Short mmCIF file of C-alpha atoms in Angstrom, two decimals:
data_model
loop_
_atom_site.label_atom_id
_atom_site.label_comp_id
_atom_site.label_asym_id
_atom_site.label_seq_id
_atom_site.Cartn_x
_atom_site.Cartn_y
_atom_site.Cartn_z
CA MET A 1 24.93 5.40 -23.19
CA LEU A 2 27.39 6.48 -20.53
CA ARG A 3 26.74 6.22 -16.81
CA ILE A 4 28.02 8.93 -14.48
CA SER A 5 27.87 8.29 -10.75
CA GLN A 6 28.45 10.48 -7.71
CA ILE A 7 26.90 13.69 -9.02
CA ARG A 8 26.24 15.62 -5.85
CA LEU A 9 23.74 18.43 -5.24
CA SER A 10 23.09 20.21 -1.96
CA ILE A 11 19.61 20.10 -0.51
CA ASP A 12 18.94 23.63 -1.79
CA ASP A 13 20.19 23.05 -5.35
CA ASP A 14 17.68 22.90 -8.19
CA ILE A 15 17.65 19.50 -9.88
CA LYS A 16 18.25 21.29 -13.20
CA LYS A 17 21.81 21.86 -12.03
CA ILE A 18 22.54 18.23 -13.00
CA LYS A 19 22.95 19.15 -16.66
CA PRO A 20 25.86 21.62 -16.24
CA LEU A 21 27.51 19.21 -13.82
CA VAL A 22 27.27 16.44 -16.41
CA LEU A 23 28.87 18.68 -19.04
CA LYS A 24 31.60 19.68 -16.63
CA LYS A 25 32.30 16.09 -15.66
CA LEU A 26 32.56 14.96 -19.28
CA ARG A 27 34.34 18.17 -20.36
CA LEU A 28 31.88 18.56 -23.20
CA PRO A 29 30.26 21.50 -24.97
CA GLU A 30 26.49 21.51 -24.68
CA GLU A 31 26.00 20.68 -28.37
CA ASP A 32 27.67 17.27 -27.84
CA LEU A 33 25.11 16.25 -25.24
CA ILE A 34 22.25 14.41 -26.97
CA ASN A 35 20.19 13.38 -23.96
CA TYR A 36 20.41 12.47 -20.29
CA ARG A 37 18.16 10.89 -17.68
CA ILE A 38 18.45 10.27 -13.96
CA TYR A 39 18.95 6.59 -13.16
CA LYS A 40 19.13 6.82 -9.39
CA GLU A 41 18.75 9.39 -6.62
CA SER A 42 19.75 8.85 -3.00
CA ILE A 43 20.09 11.03 0.09
CA ASP A 44 23.35 11.42 1.99
CA ALA A 45 22.55 12.56 5.55
CA ARG A 46 25.60 11.06 7.24
CA HIS A 47 27.21 14.36 8.17
CA ALA A 48 25.79 16.67 10.83
CA GLY A 49 24.35 19.90 9.49
CA LYS A 50 24.49 18.76 5.86
CA ILE A 51 22.22 16.81 3.50
CA ASP A 52 23.13 16.14 -0.12
CA PHE A 53 21.38 14.38 -2.97
CA ILE A 54 23.56 11.91 -4.89
CA TYR A 55 22.68 11.09 -8.50
CA THR A 56 23.61 8.47 -11.02
CA VAL A 57 22.87 9.75 -14.52
CA ASP A 58 22.75 7.96 -17.88
CA VAL A 59 23.94 10.13 -20.73
CA GLU A 60 23.80 9.92 -24.51
CA VAL A 61 26.59 11.89 -26.21
CA LYS A 62 28.44 12.24 -29.48
CA ASN A 63 31.73 10.34 -29.68
CA GLU A 64 30.91 8.03 -26.76
CA ALA A 65 33.79 5.65 -27.53
CA LYS A 66 36.29 8.50 -27.46
CA LEU A 67 35.07 9.59 -24.02
CA LEU A 68 35.27 6.05 -22.64
CA LYS A 69 38.92 5.84 -23.66
CA LYS A 70 39.67 8.82 -21.41
CA LYS A 71 38.72 6.70 -18.37
CA LEU A 72 37.18 9.61 -16.50
CA LEU A 73 36.48 9.07 -12.79
CA ASN A 74 32.95 7.73 -12.11
CA VAL A 75 32.20 7.46 -15.83
CA SER A 76 31.53 4.08 -17.42
CA GLU A 77 29.47 2.44 -20.10
CA ALA A 78 25.85 2.14 -18.97
CA PRO A 79 24.69 -1.47 -18.60
CA ASP A 80 21.85 -2.80 -20.72
CA LEU A 81 18.79 -2.62 -18.47
CA ALA A 82 16.21 -3.20 -21.19
CA TYR A 83 13.70 -5.96 -20.54
CA HIS A 84 14.03 -8.67 -23.19
CA MET A 85 10.77 -10.39 -24.08
CA PRO A 86 10.75 -14.19 -23.71
CA ILE A 87 10.67 -16.30 -26.88
CA SER A 88 7.48 -18.32 -27.34
CA GLY A 89 7.56 -22.10 -27.28
CA THR A 90 6.34 -24.27 -30.14
CA GLN A 91 3.62 -26.39 -28.50
CA VAL A 92 0.34 -24.63 -29.27
CA LEU A 93 -2.01 -24.13 -26.35
CA SER A 94 -5.40 -25.80 -26.65
CA HIS A 95 -7.07 -23.01 -24.66
CA ARG A 96 -6.20 -19.48 -23.63
CA PRO A 97 -4.26 -19.24 -20.35
CA LEU A 98 -6.00 -18.10 -17.20
CA VAL A 99 -4.67 -15.68 -14.61
CA ILE A 100 -6.44 -16.15 -11.28
CA GLY A 101 -6.19 -13.00 -9.19
CA PHE A 102 -5.56 -9.40 -10.28
CA GLY A 103 -3.15 -8.10 -7.67
CA PRO A 104 0.41 -7.18 -8.69
CA ALA A 105 1.48 -10.75 -9.56
CA GLY A 106 -1.62 -11.49 -11.61
CA MET A 107 -1.70 -8.06 -13.21
CA PHE A 108 1.86 -8.23 -14.51
CA ALA A 109 1.57 -11.87 -15.53
CA ALA A 110 -1.54 -10.97 -17.54
CA LEU A 111 0.11 -7.87 -19.00
CA LEU A 112 3.12 -9.80 -20.28
CA LEU A 113 0.94 -12.57 -21.69
CA ALA A 114 -1.18 -9.95 -23.45
CA GLN A 115 1.90 -8.16 -24.81
CA LYS A 116 3.06 -11.48 -26.29
CA GLY A 117 -0.29 -12.24 -27.93
CA TYR A 118 -1.63 -14.92 -25.54
CA ARG A 119 -4.94 -13.11 -24.88
CA PRO A 120 -5.14 -14.16 -21.21
CA ILE A 121 -8.41 -14.49 -19.32
CA VAL A 122 -8.21 -12.88 -15.88
CA LEU A 123 -10.51 -14.04 -13.08
CA GLU A 124 -10.69 -11.77 -10.03
CA ARG A 125 -12.92 -12.63 -7.07
CA GLY A 126 -13.33 -9.00 -6.00
CA GLY A 127 -14.71 -5.96 -7.76
CA GLN A 128 -13.13 -3.48 -10.13
CA VAL A 129 -11.37 -0.64 -8.37
CA ASP A 130 -14.22 1.92 -8.57
CA ASP A 131 -16.63 -0.58 -7.00
CA ARG A 132 -14.00 -1.45 -4.38
CA VAL A 133 -13.78 2.20 -3.38
CA LYS A 134 -17.52 2.22 -2.68
CA SER A 135 -17.54 -0.99 -0.64
CA ILE A 136 -14.42 0.03 1.31
CA ASP A 137 -15.92 3.47 2.03
CA ALA A 138 -19.04 1.74 3.39
CA PHE A 139 -16.87 -0.38 5.68
CA TRP A 140 -14.64 2.43 6.88
CA LYS A 141 -17.55 4.79 7.57
CA GLU A 142 -20.31 2.43 8.70
CA GLY A 143 -18.63 -0.88 9.56
CA LYS A 144 -20.45 -2.73 6.76
CA LEU A 145 -17.96 -5.34 5.54
CA ASP A 146 -18.28 -6.86 2.08
CA PRO A 147 -16.35 -10.17 2.30
CA HIS A 148 -15.96 -10.24 -1.49
CA SER A 149 -14.80 -6.66 -2.15
CA ASN A 150 -12.57 -5.07 0.46
CA VAL A 151 -8.99 -4.00 1.18
CA GLN A 152 -7.74 -7.54 0.47
CA PHE A 153 -9.83 -8.53 -2.57
CA GLY A 154 -10.42 -6.74 -5.85
CA GLU A 155 -8.62 -5.04 -8.71
CA GLY A 156 -5.02 -4.24 -7.83
CA GLY A 157 -5.00 -6.46 -4.73
CA ALA A 158 -4.20 -5.30 -1.21
CA GLY A 159 -1.46 -2.99 -2.51
CA THR A 160 -4.01 -0.65 -4.13
CA PHE A 161 -5.12 0.47 -0.67
CA SER A 162 -1.67 0.90 0.85
CA ASP A 163 1.16 3.38 0.49
CA GLY A 164 1.96 2.01 -2.95
CA LYS A 165 5.61 1.52 -2.05
CA LEU A 166 7.67 0.36 -5.01
CA THR A 167 10.86 -0.52 -3.19
CA SER A 168 12.12 -4.07 -3.35
CA ARG A 169 15.13 -5.90 -2.01
CA VAL A 170 14.87 -8.30 -4.95
CA ARG A 171 17.79 -7.62 -7.31
CA ASP A 172 16.14 -8.38 -10.63
CA LEU A 173 16.13 -6.42 -13.87
CA ARG A 174 12.42 -7.20 -14.20
CA GLY A 175 11.89 -4.61 -11.49
CA ARG A 176 12.77 -1.91 -14.01
CA LYS A 177 10.06 -3.19 -16.35
CA VAL A 178 7.57 -3.09 -13.49
CA LEU A 179 8.38 0.54 -12.72
CA GLN A 180 8.33 1.51 -16.41
CA GLU A 181 4.90 -0.09 -16.87
CA PHE A 182 3.63 1.89 -13.88
CA VAL A 183 4.95 5.07 -15.51
CA ASN A 184 3.35 4.09 -18.83
CA ALA A 185 0.06 3.71 -16.93
CA GLY A 186 0.27 7.15 -15.33
CA ALA A 187 2.65 6.98 -12.37
CA PRO A 188 5.08 9.89 -11.85
CA GLU A 189 8.30 9.36 -13.81
CA ASP A 190 10.43 9.98 -10.73
CA ILE A 191 9.59 6.49 -9.42
CA LEU A 192 12.20 5.28 -11.92
CA TYR A 193 15.03 6.82 -9.92
CA HIS A 194 13.92 7.63 -6.37
CA ALA A 195 15.65 5.50 -3.74
CA HIS A 196 12.30 4.81 -2.05
CA PRO A 197 9.67 5.25 -4.77
CA HIS A 198 6.01 5.26 -3.91
CA VAL A 199 2.81 6.05 -5.77
CA GLY A 200 0.10 6.41 -3.14
CA THR A 201 -3.31 4.80 -3.11
CA ASP A 202 -4.99 7.81 -4.76
CA LEU A 203 -2.85 7.46 -7.91
CA LEU A 204 -2.80 3.67 -7.90
CA ARG A 205 -6.53 3.49 -8.50
CA ASP A 206 -6.21 5.00 -11.97
CA ILE A 207 -2.95 3.19 -12.73
CA VAL A 208 -4.45 -0.28 -12.21
CA LYS A 209 -7.41 0.66 -14.42
CA ASN A 210 -5.03 1.76 -17.18
CA ILE A 211 -3.08 -1.52 -16.99
CA ARG A 212 -6.37 -3.43 -17.15
CA GLN A 213 -7.37 -1.48 -20.25
CA GLN A 214 -4.04 -2.27 -21.92
CA ILE A 215 -4.59 -5.99 -21.31
CA ILE A 216 -8.06 -5.76 -22.85
CA THR A 217 -6.82 -3.70 -25.82
CA LEU A 218 -4.25 -6.42 -26.52
CA GLY A 219 -6.94 -9.11 -26.64
CA GLY A 220 -7.19 -10.19 -23.01
CA GLU A 221 -10.38 -10.40 -20.96
CA VAL A 222 -10.82 -9.39 -17.31
CA TYR A 223 -13.74 -10.71 -15.25
CA PHE A 224 -14.51 -9.30 -11.82
CA ASP A 225 -16.70 -10.86 -9.12
CA SER A 226 -15.49 -14.18 -10.52
CA GLN A 227 -14.20 -16.37 -7.70
CA VAL A 228 -12.78 -19.77 -8.61
CA GLU A 229 -14.60 -22.42 -6.58
CA LYS A 230 -13.19 -25.65 -8.01
CA PHE A 231 -10.13 -26.80 -9.94
CA VAL A 232 -10.89 -29.64 -12.35
CA ILE A 233 -7.95 -32.05 -12.38
CA ALA A 234 -7.33 -35.21 -14.45
CA ASP A 235 -4.15 -37.30 -14.32
CA LYS A 236 -2.57 -34.69 -12.03
CA ALA A 237 -3.01 -31.96 -14.63
CA LEU A 238 -5.32 -28.94 -14.77
CA GLN A 239 -8.28 -29.24 -17.14
CA ALA A 240 -10.65 -26.41 -16.16
CA VAL A 241 -11.80 -24.14 -13.37
CA LYS A 242 -15.36 -23.67 -12.16
CA LEU A 243 -16.52 -20.36 -10.71
CA LYS A 244 -18.94 -19.70 -7.87
CA ASN A 245 -21.23 -18.00 -10.37
CA GLY A 246 -21.60 -21.29 -12.27
CA ARG A 247 -19.34 -20.51 -15.20
CA THR A 248 -16.59 -22.91 -16.32
CA PHE A 249 -13.37 -22.06 -18.16
CA GLU A 250 -11.47 -24.87 -19.84
CA THR A 251 -7.71 -24.42 -19.71
CA GLU A 252 -4.55 -26.41 -19.16
CA GLN A 253 -2.47 -23.45 -17.95
CA ALA A 254 -3.35 -21.08 -15.11
CA ILE A 255 -1.19 -18.62 -13.21
CA LEU A 256 -2.37 -18.71 -9.60
CA ALA A 257 -1.96 -15.22 -8.11
CA ILE A 258 -4.64 -15.34 -5.43
CA GLY A 259 -3.02 -13.13 -2.75
CA HIS A 260 -2.25 -13.84 0.89
CA SER A 261 -5.86 -13.67 2.13
CA ALA A 262 -7.63 -16.15 -0.16
CA ARG A 263 -8.13 -18.62 2.65
CA ASP A 264 -11.05 -20.49 1.07
CA THR A 265 -9.02 -20.98 -2.11
CA PHE A 266 -6.09 -22.30 -0.08
CA SER A 267 -8.47 -24.92 1.36
CA GLU A 268 -9.83 -25.82 -2.07
CA LEU A 269 -6.32 -26.22 -3.48
CA TYR A 270 -5.32 -28.43 -0.55
CA GLU A 271 -8.40 -30.63 -0.98
CA THR A 272 -7.67 -30.84 -4.72
CA GLY A 273 -4.23 -32.26 -4.05
CA VAL A 274 -2.06 -29.19 -4.64
CA GLN A 275 0.96 -29.46 -2.34
CA ILE A 276 0.99 -26.71 0.29
CA THR A 277 3.26 -26.24 3.29
CA ALA A 278 3.05 -23.92 6.29
CA LYS A 279 5.65 -21.18 6.34
CA PRO A 280 6.85 -18.55 8.83
CA PHE A 281 5.33 -15.08 8.74
CA ALA A 282 4.89 -12.25 11.27
CA ILE A 283 2.23 -10.88 13.60
CA GLY A 284 1.94 -7.59 15.47
CA VAL A 285 0.37 -4.15 15.51
CA ARG A 286 0.38 -0.83 13.72
CA ILE A 287 2.40 1.72 15.70
CA GLU A 288 1.57 5.37 15.17
CA HIS A 289 3.61 8.51 15.92
CA PRO A 290 3.34 12.18 14.94
CA GLN A 291 4.98 12.55 11.54
CA SER A 292 6.75 15.65 12.85
CA LEU A 293 8.53 13.49 15.44
CA ILE A 294 9.80 11.10 12.76
CA ASN A 295 10.87 14.01 10.53
CA LYS A 296 12.88 15.58 13.35
CA ALA A 297 14.46 12.27 14.38
CA GLN A 298 15.54 11.48 10.83
CA TYR A 299 16.33 14.90 9.36
CA LYS A 300 17.27 16.94 12.45
CA GLU A 301 17.41 20.67 11.56
CA PHE A 302 16.31 19.89 7.99
CA ALA A 303 12.97 18.50 9.12
CA GLU A 304 10.09 19.94 7.09
CA HIS A 305 12.42 20.97 4.24
CA PRO A 306 10.31 20.83 1.04
CA ARG A 307 12.87 18.68 -0.80
CA LEU A 308 12.65 15.93 1.79
CA GLY A 309 8.95 15.30 2.33
CA ALA A 310 7.73 12.98 5.07
CA ALA A 311 10.55 10.94 6.62
CA GLU A 312 10.58 7.14 6.65
CA TYR A 313 12.27 4.49 8.73
CA ARG A 314 12.98 0.78 8.59
CA LEU A 315 14.07 -0.89 11.83
CA THR A 316 15.01 -4.42 12.87
CA HIS A 317 15.84 -6.06 16.19
CA LYS A 318 16.64 -9.58 17.32
CA ALA A 319 14.87 -10.27 20.60
CA SER A 320 16.49 -12.24 23.42
CA SER A 321 14.19 -15.12 22.47
CA GLY A 322 15.85 -15.20 19.05
CA ARG A 323 12.77 -13.95 17.23
CA GLY A 324 13.16 -11.19 14.71
CA VAL A 325 11.17 -8.01 15.25
CA TYR A 326 10.89 -5.42 12.50
CA THR A 327 8.91 -2.50 11.16
CA PHE A 328 6.95 -3.23 8.00
CA CYS A 329 5.11 -1.23 5.34
CA MET A 330 5.97 2.10 6.98
CA CYS A 331 3.47 4.74 5.84
CA PRO A 332 4.74 8.33 6.25
CA GLY A 333 1.95 10.87 6.56
CA GLY A 334 -0.57 8.04 6.42
CA LEU A 335 -3.47 6.32 8.12
CA VAL A 336 -4.11 3.05 9.91
CA VAL A 337 -7.00 1.46 8.04
CA PRO A 338 -9.54 -1.33 8.64
CA ALA A 339 -8.51 -4.26 6.42
CA ALA A 340 -10.73 -7.19 7.42
CA SER A 341 -11.91 -9.68 4.80
CA GLU A 342 -13.94 -12.02 7.03
CA GLU A 343 -16.87 -11.14 9.26
CA GLY A 344 -16.15 -11.23 12.97
CA ARG A 345 -12.40 -10.86 12.49
CA LEU A 346 -10.38 -7.66 12.70
CA VAL A 347 -7.32 -6.73 10.61
CA THR A 348 -5.40 -3.45 10.26
CA ASN A 349 -3.14 -2.14 7.53
CA GLY A 350 -1.38 1.12 6.69
CA MET A 351 -2.15 3.49 3.82
CA SER A 352 -0.80 6.77 2.43
CA GLU A 353 -1.86 8.93 -0.48
CA HIS A 354 0.77 10.30 -2.85
CA ALA A 355 1.21 13.54 -0.89
CA ARG A 356 1.83 11.70 2.39
CA ASN A 357 0.42 14.70 4.22
CA GLU A 358 -1.60 13.19 7.07
CA GLU A 359 -0.64 14.12 10.64
CA ASN A 360 0.73 10.75 11.72
CA ALA A 361 3.26 8.18 10.56
CA ASN A 362 2.46 4.52 11.04
CA SER A 363 4.19 1.23 10.53
CA GLY A 364 3.66 -2.42 11.19
CA LEU A 365 5.57 -3.57 14.27
CA LEU A 366 5.88 -7.29 13.70
CA VAL A 367 7.31 -10.36 15.41
CA GLN A 368 8.30 -13.52 13.58
CA VAL A 369 6.14 -16.60 14.11
CA PHE A 370 7.00 -20.10 12.96
CA PRO A 371 5.07 -23.28 12.11
CA GLU A 372 5.91 -24.71 15.54
CA ASP A 373 3.89 -21.81 17.04
CA PHE A 374 0.76 -22.84 15.14
CA PRO A 375 -2.00 -24.93 16.80
CA THR A 376 -1.31 -28.07 14.71
CA ASP A 377 1.11 -29.31 12.07
CA HIS A 378 -1.54 -29.08 9.32
CA PRO A 379 -0.31 -27.17 6.21
CA LEU A 380 -3.06 -24.58 6.78
CA ALA A 381 -2.43 -24.22 10.51
CA GLY A 382 -0.93 -20.76 9.99
CA VAL A 383 -4.27 -19.63 8.55
CA GLU A 384 -6.05 -20.89 11.66
CA PHE A 385 -3.45 -19.13 13.83
CA GLN A 386 -4.24 -15.83 12.05
CA ARG A 387 -7.99 -16.39 12.32
CA GLN A 388 -7.88 -17.06 16.06
CA LEU A 389 -5.94 -13.85 16.75
CA GLU A 390 -8.11 -11.78 14.39
CA ALA A 391 -11.27 -13.05 16.13
CA LYS A 392 -9.77 -12.19 19.53
CA ALA A 393 -8.86 -8.68 18.27
CA TYR A 394 -12.44 -8.20 17.05
CA GLN A 395 -13.79 -9.15 20.48
CA LEU A 396 -11.20 -7.06 22.35
CA GLY A 397 -12.24 -4.04 20.29
CA GLY A 398 -15.87 -4.47 21.26
CA SER A 399 -17.11 -6.70 18.39
CA THR A 400 -17.96 -3.67 16.22
CA TYR A 401 -14.79 -3.50 14.07
CA GLN A 402 -13.39 -0.89 16.42
CA ALA A 403 -9.74 -1.82 16.95
CA PRO A 404 -8.08 -2.62 20.28
CA ALA A 405 -5.38 -0.03 21.00
CA GLN A 406 -2.88 0.79 23.72
CA LEU A 407 -0.52 3.66 24.41
CA VAL A 408 3.14 2.70 24.12
CA GLY A 409 3.83 4.03 27.60
CA ASP A 410 1.14 1.82 29.11
CA PHE A 411 2.29 -1.17 27.07
CA LEU A 412 5.85 -0.83 28.34
CA ALA A 413 4.63 -0.27 31.93
CA GLY A 414 2.44 -3.38 31.83
CA GLN A 415 -0.86 -1.60 32.38
CA ALA A 416 -4.04 -1.30 30.31
CA SER A 417 -4.84 1.96 28.56
CA THR A 418 -8.10 3.61 29.56
CA LYS A 419 -7.94 6.55 27.15
CA MET A 420 -5.87 7.86 24.26
CA GLY A 421 -3.34 10.67 24.66
CA THR A 422 -1.97 13.45 22.47
CA VAL A 423 -1.53 11.20 19.40
CA LYS A 424 -4.90 10.81 17.72
CA ALA A 425 -5.42 7.26 16.47
CA SER A 426 -6.23 7.44 12.76
CA TYR A 427 -8.08 4.09 12.46
CA ALA A 428 -11.32 5.10 10.74
CA LEU A 429 -13.79 3.05 12.81
CA GLY A 430 -12.36 4.16 16.15
CA VAL A 431 -10.27 2.39 18.76
CA THR A 432 -11.00 0.79 22.12
CA PRO A 433 -8.31 1.45 24.76
CA THR A 434 -7.25 -1.87 26.25
CA ASP A 435 -4.34 -4.12 27.17
CA LEU A 436 -2.82 -5.72 24.07
CA THR A 437 -1.11 -8.38 26.15
CA ALA A 438 -4.58 -9.96 26.31
CA LEU A 439 -4.46 -10.33 22.53
CA PHE A 440 -1.06 -11.88 21.92
CA PRO A 441 0.95 -14.78 23.28
CA ALA A 442 3.62 -13.58 25.72
CA TYR A 443 6.45 -14.34 23.30
CA ILE A 444 5.07 -11.70 20.92
CA THR A 445 4.47 -8.94 23.49
CA ASP A 446 7.81 -9.58 25.20
CA ALA A 447 9.65 -9.28 21.88
CA MET A 448 7.75 -6.09 20.97
CA LYS A 449 8.63 -4.48 24.29
CA GLU A 450 12.31 -5.21 23.75
CA ALA A 451 12.18 -3.87 20.20
CA ILE A 452 10.41 -0.62 21.09
CA THR A 453 13.09 0.17 23.66
CA ALA A 454 15.84 -0.68 21.16
CA PHE A 455 14.21 1.31 18.35
CA ASP A 456 13.95 4.37 20.60
CA LYS A 457 17.76 4.50 20.60
CA LYS A 458 17.73 4.75 16.79
CA ILE A 459 14.66 7.01 16.39
CA HIS A 460 14.45 9.25 19.44
CA GLY A 461 10.82 9.33 20.53
CA PHE A 462 9.84 5.94 19.11
CA ALA A 463 8.93 4.90 22.68
CA MET A 464 6.99 8.11 23.41
CA ASN A 465 4.28 7.49 25.99
CA ASP A 466 1.38 8.64 23.81
CA ALA A 467 2.34 6.77 20.63
CA VAL A 468 -0.50 4.42 19.70
CA MET A 469 -0.34 0.68 19.10
CA THR A 470 -3.38 -0.62 17.18
CA GLY A 471 -4.07 -4.33 16.69
CA ILE A 472 -3.92 -6.50 14.79
CA GLU A 473 -1.49 -6.49 11.84
CA SER A 474 -1.75 -10.11 10.70
CA ARG A 475 -1.57 -10.07 6.88
CA SER A 476 2.00 -8.97 6.28
CA SER A 477 2.68 -12.10 4.22
CA SER A 478 1.17 -15.45 3.37
CA PRO A 479 1.08 -18.17 6.04
CA VAL A 480 1.50 -20.84 3.34
CA ARG A 481 3.71 -21.75 0.43
CA ILE A 482 2.13 -23.37 -2.62
CA ASN A 483 5.11 -25.44 -3.64
CA ARG A 484 6.36 -25.18 -7.20
CA ASP A 485 9.08 -26.71 -9.33
CA GLU A 486 11.77 -24.10 -9.82
CA ASP A 487 12.53 -25.28 -13.36
CA SER A 488 8.99 -25.06 -14.73
CA PHE A 489 7.44 -22.75 -12.06
CA GLN A 490 4.46 -25.15 -11.99
CA SER A 491 3.00 -26.81 -8.93
CA VAL A 492 5.05 -29.80 -7.85
CA SER A 493 1.85 -31.88 -7.69
CA ILE A 494 -0.48 -30.54 -10.42
CA LYS A 495 0.72 -29.68 -13.92
CA GLY A 496 -0.53 -26.45 -15.44
CA ILE A 497 -0.86 -24.49 -12.18
CA TYR A 498 1.76 -21.77 -11.70
CA PRO A 499 1.75 -20.58 -8.04
CA SER A 500 2.76 -16.92 -8.03
CA GLY A 501 3.24 -13.87 -5.86
CA GLU A 502 2.58 -13.18 -2.19
CA GLY A 503 -0.27 -15.64 -1.77
CA ALA A 504 1.88 -18.51 -2.99
CA GLY A 505 4.66 -17.51 -0.61
CA PHE A 506 7.14 -16.28 -3.23
CA ALA A 507 7.04 -12.49 -2.80
CA GLY A 508 6.54 -9.68 -0.30
CA GLY A 509 5.42 -6.32 -1.64
CA ILE A 510 4.11 -4.84 -4.88
CA VAL A 511 7.30 -4.97 -6.94
CA SER A 512 8.51 -8.40 -5.84
CA ALA A 513 5.03 -9.84 -6.47
CA ALA A 514 4.92 -8.24 -9.92
CA ILE A 515 8.39 -9.64 -10.70
CA ASP A 516 7.22 -13.10 -9.68
CA GLY A 517 4.16 -12.75 -11.91
CA LEU A 518 6.45 -11.89 -14.82
CA LYS A 519 8.61 -14.94 -14.10
CA CYS A 520 5.60 -17.28 -14.13
CA ALA A 521 4.33 -15.76 -17.38
CA GLU A 522 7.79 -16.10 -18.92
CA HIS A 523 7.92 -19.82 -18.10
CA LEU A 524 4.48 -20.34 -19.61
CA ILE A 525 5.42 -18.37 -22.74
CA GLU A 526 8.71 -20.22 -23.22
CA SER A 527 6.89 -23.57 -23.07
CA PHE A 528 3.89 -22.84 -25.28
CA ALA A 529 2.69 -20.91 -28.31
CA PRO A 530 -0.58 -18.94 -28.10
CA ALA A 531 -3.88 -20.75 -28.63
CA GLN A 532 -5.28 -20.30 -32.13
CA SER A 533 -8.82 -19.48 -31.04
#
């Protein structure tokens, strides 16, 4: 394959124009072109009054070697991006491996194990995705929270009820396998090359079911409503796990992909002797603007052009206190959604469907917090820090799962909001106008005020008076790290446990969590051969 970079189309050009441009670049007749595919698409909006799409294209042609010798500008040999399956070890497993948790890390760990013939057993505390939809609908419409099946727990993990963003700052070829498996399971093929690919929660629901079915077809088993209650340890090595429903699974190898909200499991692991440390994370709100404002700020006169869709942003600021402030999980054309997993505590998240066609844009607006901010130096103190703020948010919203909210203008002016303005808050259970400085420590609100003012210089209108801040966004990442040995990927204290993904503190987002799940599965595969029965 050849790789051609810097193929440029104007915003009004049909994407089919790539083919003649490829032929022109290579100076080839059409009959010498065997195949081509887009590897990457990006947008160049640096010049006023002009937006172009820039493509990198991989091409299969006759007489490839002859063309390479010509040393044409922006033409090179395409690198090998194929995922190479790990080679199985020789020590035969006594029992089938377990995968605990079926979010992105657990799902891709289980998929790889199944593809290699290990017939994994997946244990997921929440429900399958169709049951999750029902329980989440009941919460969003009636405020009836199911602590076992919600936005945080269940098939696909928290990412299933989000924007389904598939961007990652992790430079790892495994990311290509993740995207390809999503496509194989029904995702649009353009996620393979878009600069900021996303799927949307509406499509993700079927995709995760298709991946589950592939695991089962390959000999794996997937059990829902199956929360691990106890880890059976002997001589600092895993022997079995016991479930809350009374069932026991014997195993010496388990990939632990429990997600960032499995607080009871964190406690059980700590009591069992698994080494855990507190880690920094971030706390803040969801900030909501009209999507039309973001489109105009980002795309100027090209706003609303059909090729562009809903505009995104990603912003960072270092506050005078030294704390980082940043936008997170930006959802164009999306909704702010109730995301609690414990009764009497309030959590928000952002969600978009594939079309991204809701009226508002929303994003997390988060401030870094550190272990020294937590109430004690206990390894699980970050969990307690989250819980205290979530309980306060629940009370500030009226103790009904309505969310506390404040207009940006009031927040910056230091006064409580008494009503909402022109931007309609999208949070399904309704919002209670209030003063968010009553929710957060001053170091968080001070840093957010600085950042909003700074961000307004980058996105004109970010500090609009009627923009809505809804609290609390507290689950952006795990407050703990389940420490692992970087040679074996196993717990540093208990053999046979492979901490993985966001919950273990080794990822942030769907793709990076899936990559980490693949890494853990690879280490298991390279050490052991599949069990015989």
